[in-house]
């Protein structure tokens, strides 16, 4: 029976990131032994009720061995992109086979930065991942390298993993790398000390993290940078080595690797700032009195409570919410303005009949809602 280490006791949703050096051997072929351990450990986690999303690199390193031209890291973009389009199907095939061998199923999602930047696309990806997890399927994510270029690339998979952890509201992010974890200085220096725990807010600026691993795009600096993106959101992070016997289970169950404590509580101010700063001008959803009081008490907005819609917006846009001529909140819509016009005043059970589909019973979810401070109900904590 697997027992998670104390700091991860409450972890239910986990993002695991494996770099190319975990997945690919120095000769450019798949490291099937490591992949087998990875898959077996993920299955064990699933059996313990933990949802896992895997971010796996490896497509470029794997694919480039099939190209005639030499493809140095950060070399010609066309070659990197082509290598990825060769390596990605090989990689996912191996994963699929290994999952099947272990009575599991995985799926593939390839993303670019646009999928995080564009709120509508972001919500669709999030929704897809939620459905997969509910069905016990392990989503395997990678950057869509064969179409990602400098303007729409996430950059490296450390950042892709961080953005994914944020998107799926993960409890923890596990980054597997070639290093044991973080040292307080360049680990080749004799007095370098290993850091087991990094408290939230610890100043990592002074640490030399410039050393790169042999494959992949990120080095230690990029891992720390990515981890620094998630810990302020309350997401725990662990950096651990691929050389551990069970390199996924060990850092999750034992005092292994470097554990990065998150900020104690997720700061709703961050979401609020995002929501307010991206609000679409002149887009207003007017609600009735029942919805007004329900929203103030922290409930979601349902179509039934909507009186009218003005302005034209899309699912994922943030809009104003008003009652009696006064704007009292803002929120991110689950439907386009045209769709809300059709479903307003209707019960959420009727949405599918009216629109021919139903992405969500709510029009605005409570955790995508910000009530203006001055009219917030006292009872909201
Ligand atoms: N997406 C790249 C690949 O699959 C790896 C990027 C990275 O190493 O960060 O090869």
Coordinates of C-alpha atoms in Angstrom, one line a residue, residues 116-360:
X116 CA -3.0 28.9 -22.5
X117 CA -3.2 32.6 -23.6
X118 CA -6.6 32.3 -25.3
X119 CA -9.1 31.8 -22.6
X120 CA -11.6 29.9 -24.7
X121 CA -8.9 27.4 -25.9
X122 CA -7.7 27.2 -22.3
X123 CA -11.1 26.2 -21.1
X124 CA -11.5 23.6 -23.8
X125 CA -8.2 22.0 -22.9
X126 CA -9.0 22.1 -19.2
X127 CA -12.4 20.5 -19.9
X128 CA -10.9 17.7 -22.0
X129 CA -8.3 16.9 -19.3
X130 CA -11.1 16.8 -16.7
X131 CA -13.1 14.3 -18.7
X132 CA -10.0 12.2 -19.3
X133 CA -9.2 12.1 -15.6
X134 CA -12.7 11.3 -14.6
X135 CA -12.4 8.3 -17.0
X136 CA -9.1 7.1 -15.4
X137 CA -7.1 8.0 -18.5
X138 CA -3.7 9.6 -18.1
X139 CA -3.3 12.6 -20.4
X140 CA 0.2 12.9 -21.8
X141 CA 1.0 16.4 -22.8
X142 CA 3.8 17.8 -24.9
X143 CA 4.4 21.1 -26.7
X144 CA 3.1 20.8 -30.3
X145 CA 6.7 21.4 -31.5
X146 CA 6.0 20.8 -35.2
X147 CA 3.8 23.9 -35.3
X148 CA 5.1 26.0 -32.4
X149 CA 7.5 28.7 -33.4
X150 CA 9.1 31.5 -31.5
X151 CA 6.0 33.6 -31.1
X152 CA 3.6 30.9 -29.9
X153 CA 5.9 28.5 -28.1
X154 CA 5.6 27.8 -24.4
X155 CA 9.4 27.7 -24.4
X156 CA 10.2 24.5 -22.7
X157 CA 8.4 21.7 -21.0
X158 CA 9.2 22.9 -17.5
X159 CA 7.0 25.8 -18.2
X160 CA 4.4 23.7 -20.0
X161 CA 4.2 21.6 -16.9
X162 CA 3.9 24.6 -14.6
X163 CA 1.1 26.1 -16.8
X164 CA -0.6 22.8 -16.9
X165 CA -0.4 22.4 -13.1
X166 CA -2.0 25.8 -12.8
X167 CA -4.7 25.1 -15.5
X168 CA -5.8 21.8 -13.9
X169 CA -5.6 23.1 -10.3
X170 CA -3.1 20.4 -9.4
X171 CA -2.1 19.9 -5.8
X172 CA 1.5 19.2 -6.7
X173 CA 4.1 19.2 -9.5
X174 CA 6.8 16.6 -9.7
X175 CA 9.8 17.5 -12.0
X176 CA 12.0 14.5 -12.8
X177 CA 15.5 15.5 -14.0
X178 CA 19.0 14.2 -14.1
X179 CA 20.0 16.1 -11.0
X180 CA 19.3 14.8 -7.4
X181 CA 17.5 18.1 -6.7
X182 CA 18.7 21.6 -5.9
X183 CA 22.0 22.5 -4.3
X184 CA 22.8 25.9 -2.7
X185 CA 25.5 26.4 -5.3
X186 CA 26.9 24.7 -8.4
X187 CA 26.9 21.0 -7.3
X188 CA 30.4 20.5 -8.7
X189 CA 31.8 22.8 -6.0
X190 CA 33.0 20.7 -3.1
X191 CA 31.1 22.7 -0.4
X192 CA 27.8 22.6 -2.3
X193 CA 25.0 21.7 0.1
X194 CA 21.9 19.7 -1.0
X195 CA 18.6 21.5 -0.2
X196 CA 15.9 19.1 1.0
X197 CA 13.4 21.8 1.6
X198 CA 13.0 25.2 0.0
X199 CA 10.6 27.3 2.1
X200 CA 8.2 29.6 0.2
X201 CA 9.7 32.9 -0.6
X202 CA 13.3 31.6 -0.2
X203 CA 15.7 33.8 -2.3
X204 CA 17.0 31.5 -5.0
X205 CA 18.5 34.3 -7.1
X206 CA 22.0 33.8 -5.8
X207 CA 22.2 30.1 -6.8
X208 CA 24.0 29.3 -10.0
X209 CA 21.5 27.3 -12.0
X210 CA 23.0 27.9 -15.4
X211 CA 24.1 24.3 -16.0
X212 CA 22.1 22.5 -18.6
X213 CA 21.3 18.9 -18.9
X214 CA 22.4 17.1 -22.0
X215 CA 19.0 17.0 -23.8
X216 CA 15.9 19.1 -23.7
X217 CA 15.6 22.9 -23.7
X218 CA 15.5 23.8 -20.0
X219 CA 18.3 23.6 -17.5
X220 CA 18.0 23.9 -13.7
X221 CA 17.3 27.6 -14.0
X222 CA 14.2 26.9 -16.1
X223 CA 13.0 24.3 -13.6
X224 CA 13.3 26.8 -10.7
X225 CA 11.6 29.4 -12.7
X226 CA 8.8 27.1 -13.6
X227 CA 8.5 25.9 -10.0
X228 CA 8.4 29.6 -8.9
X229 CA 5.3 30.0 -11.1
X230 CA 3.3 27.4 -9.2
X231 CA 4.2 27.7 -5.5
X232 CA 2.6 31.1 -5.2
X233 CA -0.7 29.4 -6.2
X234 CA -0.5 26.9 -3.4
X235 CA 0.9 24.1 -5.6
X236 CA 3.6 22.0 -4.0
X237 CA 6.6 21.1 -6.1
X238 CA 9.3 18.5 -6.0
X239 CA 12.5 18.2 -8.0
X240 CA 14.0 14.8 -8.1
X241 CA 16.3 12.5 -10.0
X242 CA 15.6 10.0 -12.7
X243 CA 18.3 7.8 -11.1
X244 CA 16.1 6.9 -8.1
X245 CA 15.0 3.3 -8.3
X246 CA 11.3 4.1 -8.4
X247 CA 11.8 7.7 -9.7
X248 CA 8.2 8.7 -9.4
X249 CA 7.0 6.9 -6.3
X250 CA 10.2 7.5 -4.2
X251 CA 10.1 11.3 -4.1
X252 CA 6.4 11.2 -3.5
X253 CA 6.6 8.7 -0.6
X254 CA 10.0 9.3 0.9
X255 CA 12.1 12.3 1.9
X256 CA 13.9 12.4 -1.4
X257 CA 14.6 15.2 -3.8
X258 CA 14.0 18.9 -3.1
X259 CA 10.6 19.9 -1.8
X260 CA 9.4 23.4 -2.5
X261 CA 6.8 24.6 -0.1
X262 CA 4.0 26.6 -1.6
X263 CA 2.4 29.8 -0.4
X264 CA 0.0 28.6 2.3
X265 CA -3.2 29.5 0.6
X266 CA -4.0 30.2 -3.0
X267 CA -4.2 33.9 -3.4
X268 CA -7.6 34.8 -4.9
X269 CA -6.2 38.3 -5.6
X270 CA -4.1 36.8 -8.5
X271 CA -7.2 35.5 -10.2
X272 CA -9.2 38.6 -9.5
X273 CA -6.4 40.8 -11.0
X274 CA -6.4 38.6 -14.1
X275 CA -10.1 38.6 -14.4
X276 CA -10.5 42.3 -14.1
X277 CA -7.6 43.2 -16.4
X278 CA -8.9 41.0 -19.2
X279 CA -12.6 42.1 -18.9
X280 CA -14.2 42.6 -22.3
X281 CA -15.5 46.2 -22.5
X282 CA -19.3 46.8 -22.8
X283 CA -20.2 43.2 -22.3
X284 CA -22.8 42.8 -19.6
X285 CA -24.9 40.0 -18.2
X286 CA -28.0 41.2 -16.3
X287 CA -29.3 39.0 -13.6
X288 CA -32.5 38.8 -11.5
X289 CA -32.7 39.4 -7.8
X290 CA -32.5 35.7 -6.9
X291 CA -29.2 35.3 -8.9
X292 CA -27.9 38.6 -7.4
X293 CA -28.2 37.3 -3.8
X294 CA -27.0 33.8 -4.8
X295 CA -23.9 35.2 -6.4
X296 CA -23.2 37.4 -3.4
X297 CA -23.4 34.3 -1.2
X298 CA -20.7 32.6 -3.4
X299 CA -22.9 30.6 -5.7
X300 CA -22.5 30.1 -9.4
X301 CA -24.6 31.8 -12.0
X302 CA -27.2 29.7 -13.9
X303 CA -29.0 30.6 -17.1
X304 CA -32.3 30.7 -15.1
X305 CA -31.2 33.8 -13.3
X306 CA -30.1 35.7 -16.4
X307 CA -32.4 38.5 -17.7
X308 CA -30.5 39.9 -20.6
X309 CA -27.1 40.0 -22.3
X310 CA -25.4 43.0 -24.0
X311 CA -22.3 43.1 -26.1
X312 CA -20.8 40.3 -28.1
X313 CA -18.4 37.9 -26.4
X314 CA -17.2 34.4 -26.5
X315 CA -16.9 31.6 -24.0
X316 CA -13.9 32.3 -21.8
X317 CA -14.3 36.0 -22.0
X318 CA -14.6 37.9 -18.7
X319 CA -17.7 40.2 -18.5
X320 CA -19.5 42.5 -16.1
X321 CA -22.6 41.2 -14.2
X322 CA -25.2 43.7 -13.3
X323 CA -28.5 43.8 -11.3
X324 CA -30.9 46.7 -11.2
X325 CA -28.6 48.8 -13.4
X326 CA -25.6 48.4 -11.1
X327 CA -22.5 46.4 -12.0
X328 CA -21.7 44.3 -8.9
X329 CA -19.4 41.5 -10.2
X330 CA -17.4 40.2 -13.1
X331 CA -16.9 36.6 -14.2
X332 CA -15.7 34.3 -17.0
X333 CA -18.5 32.9 -19.1
X334 CA -18.8 29.3 -20.1
X335 CA -20.9 30.2 -23.1
X336 CA -20.8 32.7 -26.0
X337 CA -23.1 35.7 -25.7
X338 CA -25.3 34.4 -28.6
X339 CA -25.8 31.1 -26.7
X340 CA -26.6 32.8 -23.4
X341 CA -29.3 34.8 -25.2
X342 CA -30.9 31.6 -26.2
X343 CA -30.6 29.8 -22.8
X344 CA -31.4 32.7 -20.5
X345 CA -34.4 32.1 -18.1
X346 CA -34.1 28.4 -18.8
X347 CA -33.3 25.6 -16.5
X348 CA -29.8 24.2 -17.0
X349 CA -31.3 20.8 -17.8
X350 CA -32.8 22.4 -21.0
X351 CA -29.5 23.7 -22.3
X352 CA -28.7 20.7 -24.4
X353 CA -32.2 20.7 -26.1
X354 CA -31.9 24.4 -26.9
X355 CA -28.2 24.6 -28.1
X356 CA -27.7 21.0 -29.1
X357 CA -24.9 20.6 -26.6
X358 CA -24.1 21.5 -23.0
X359 CA -20.6 22.3 -21.9
X360 CA -21.5 23.2 -18.4

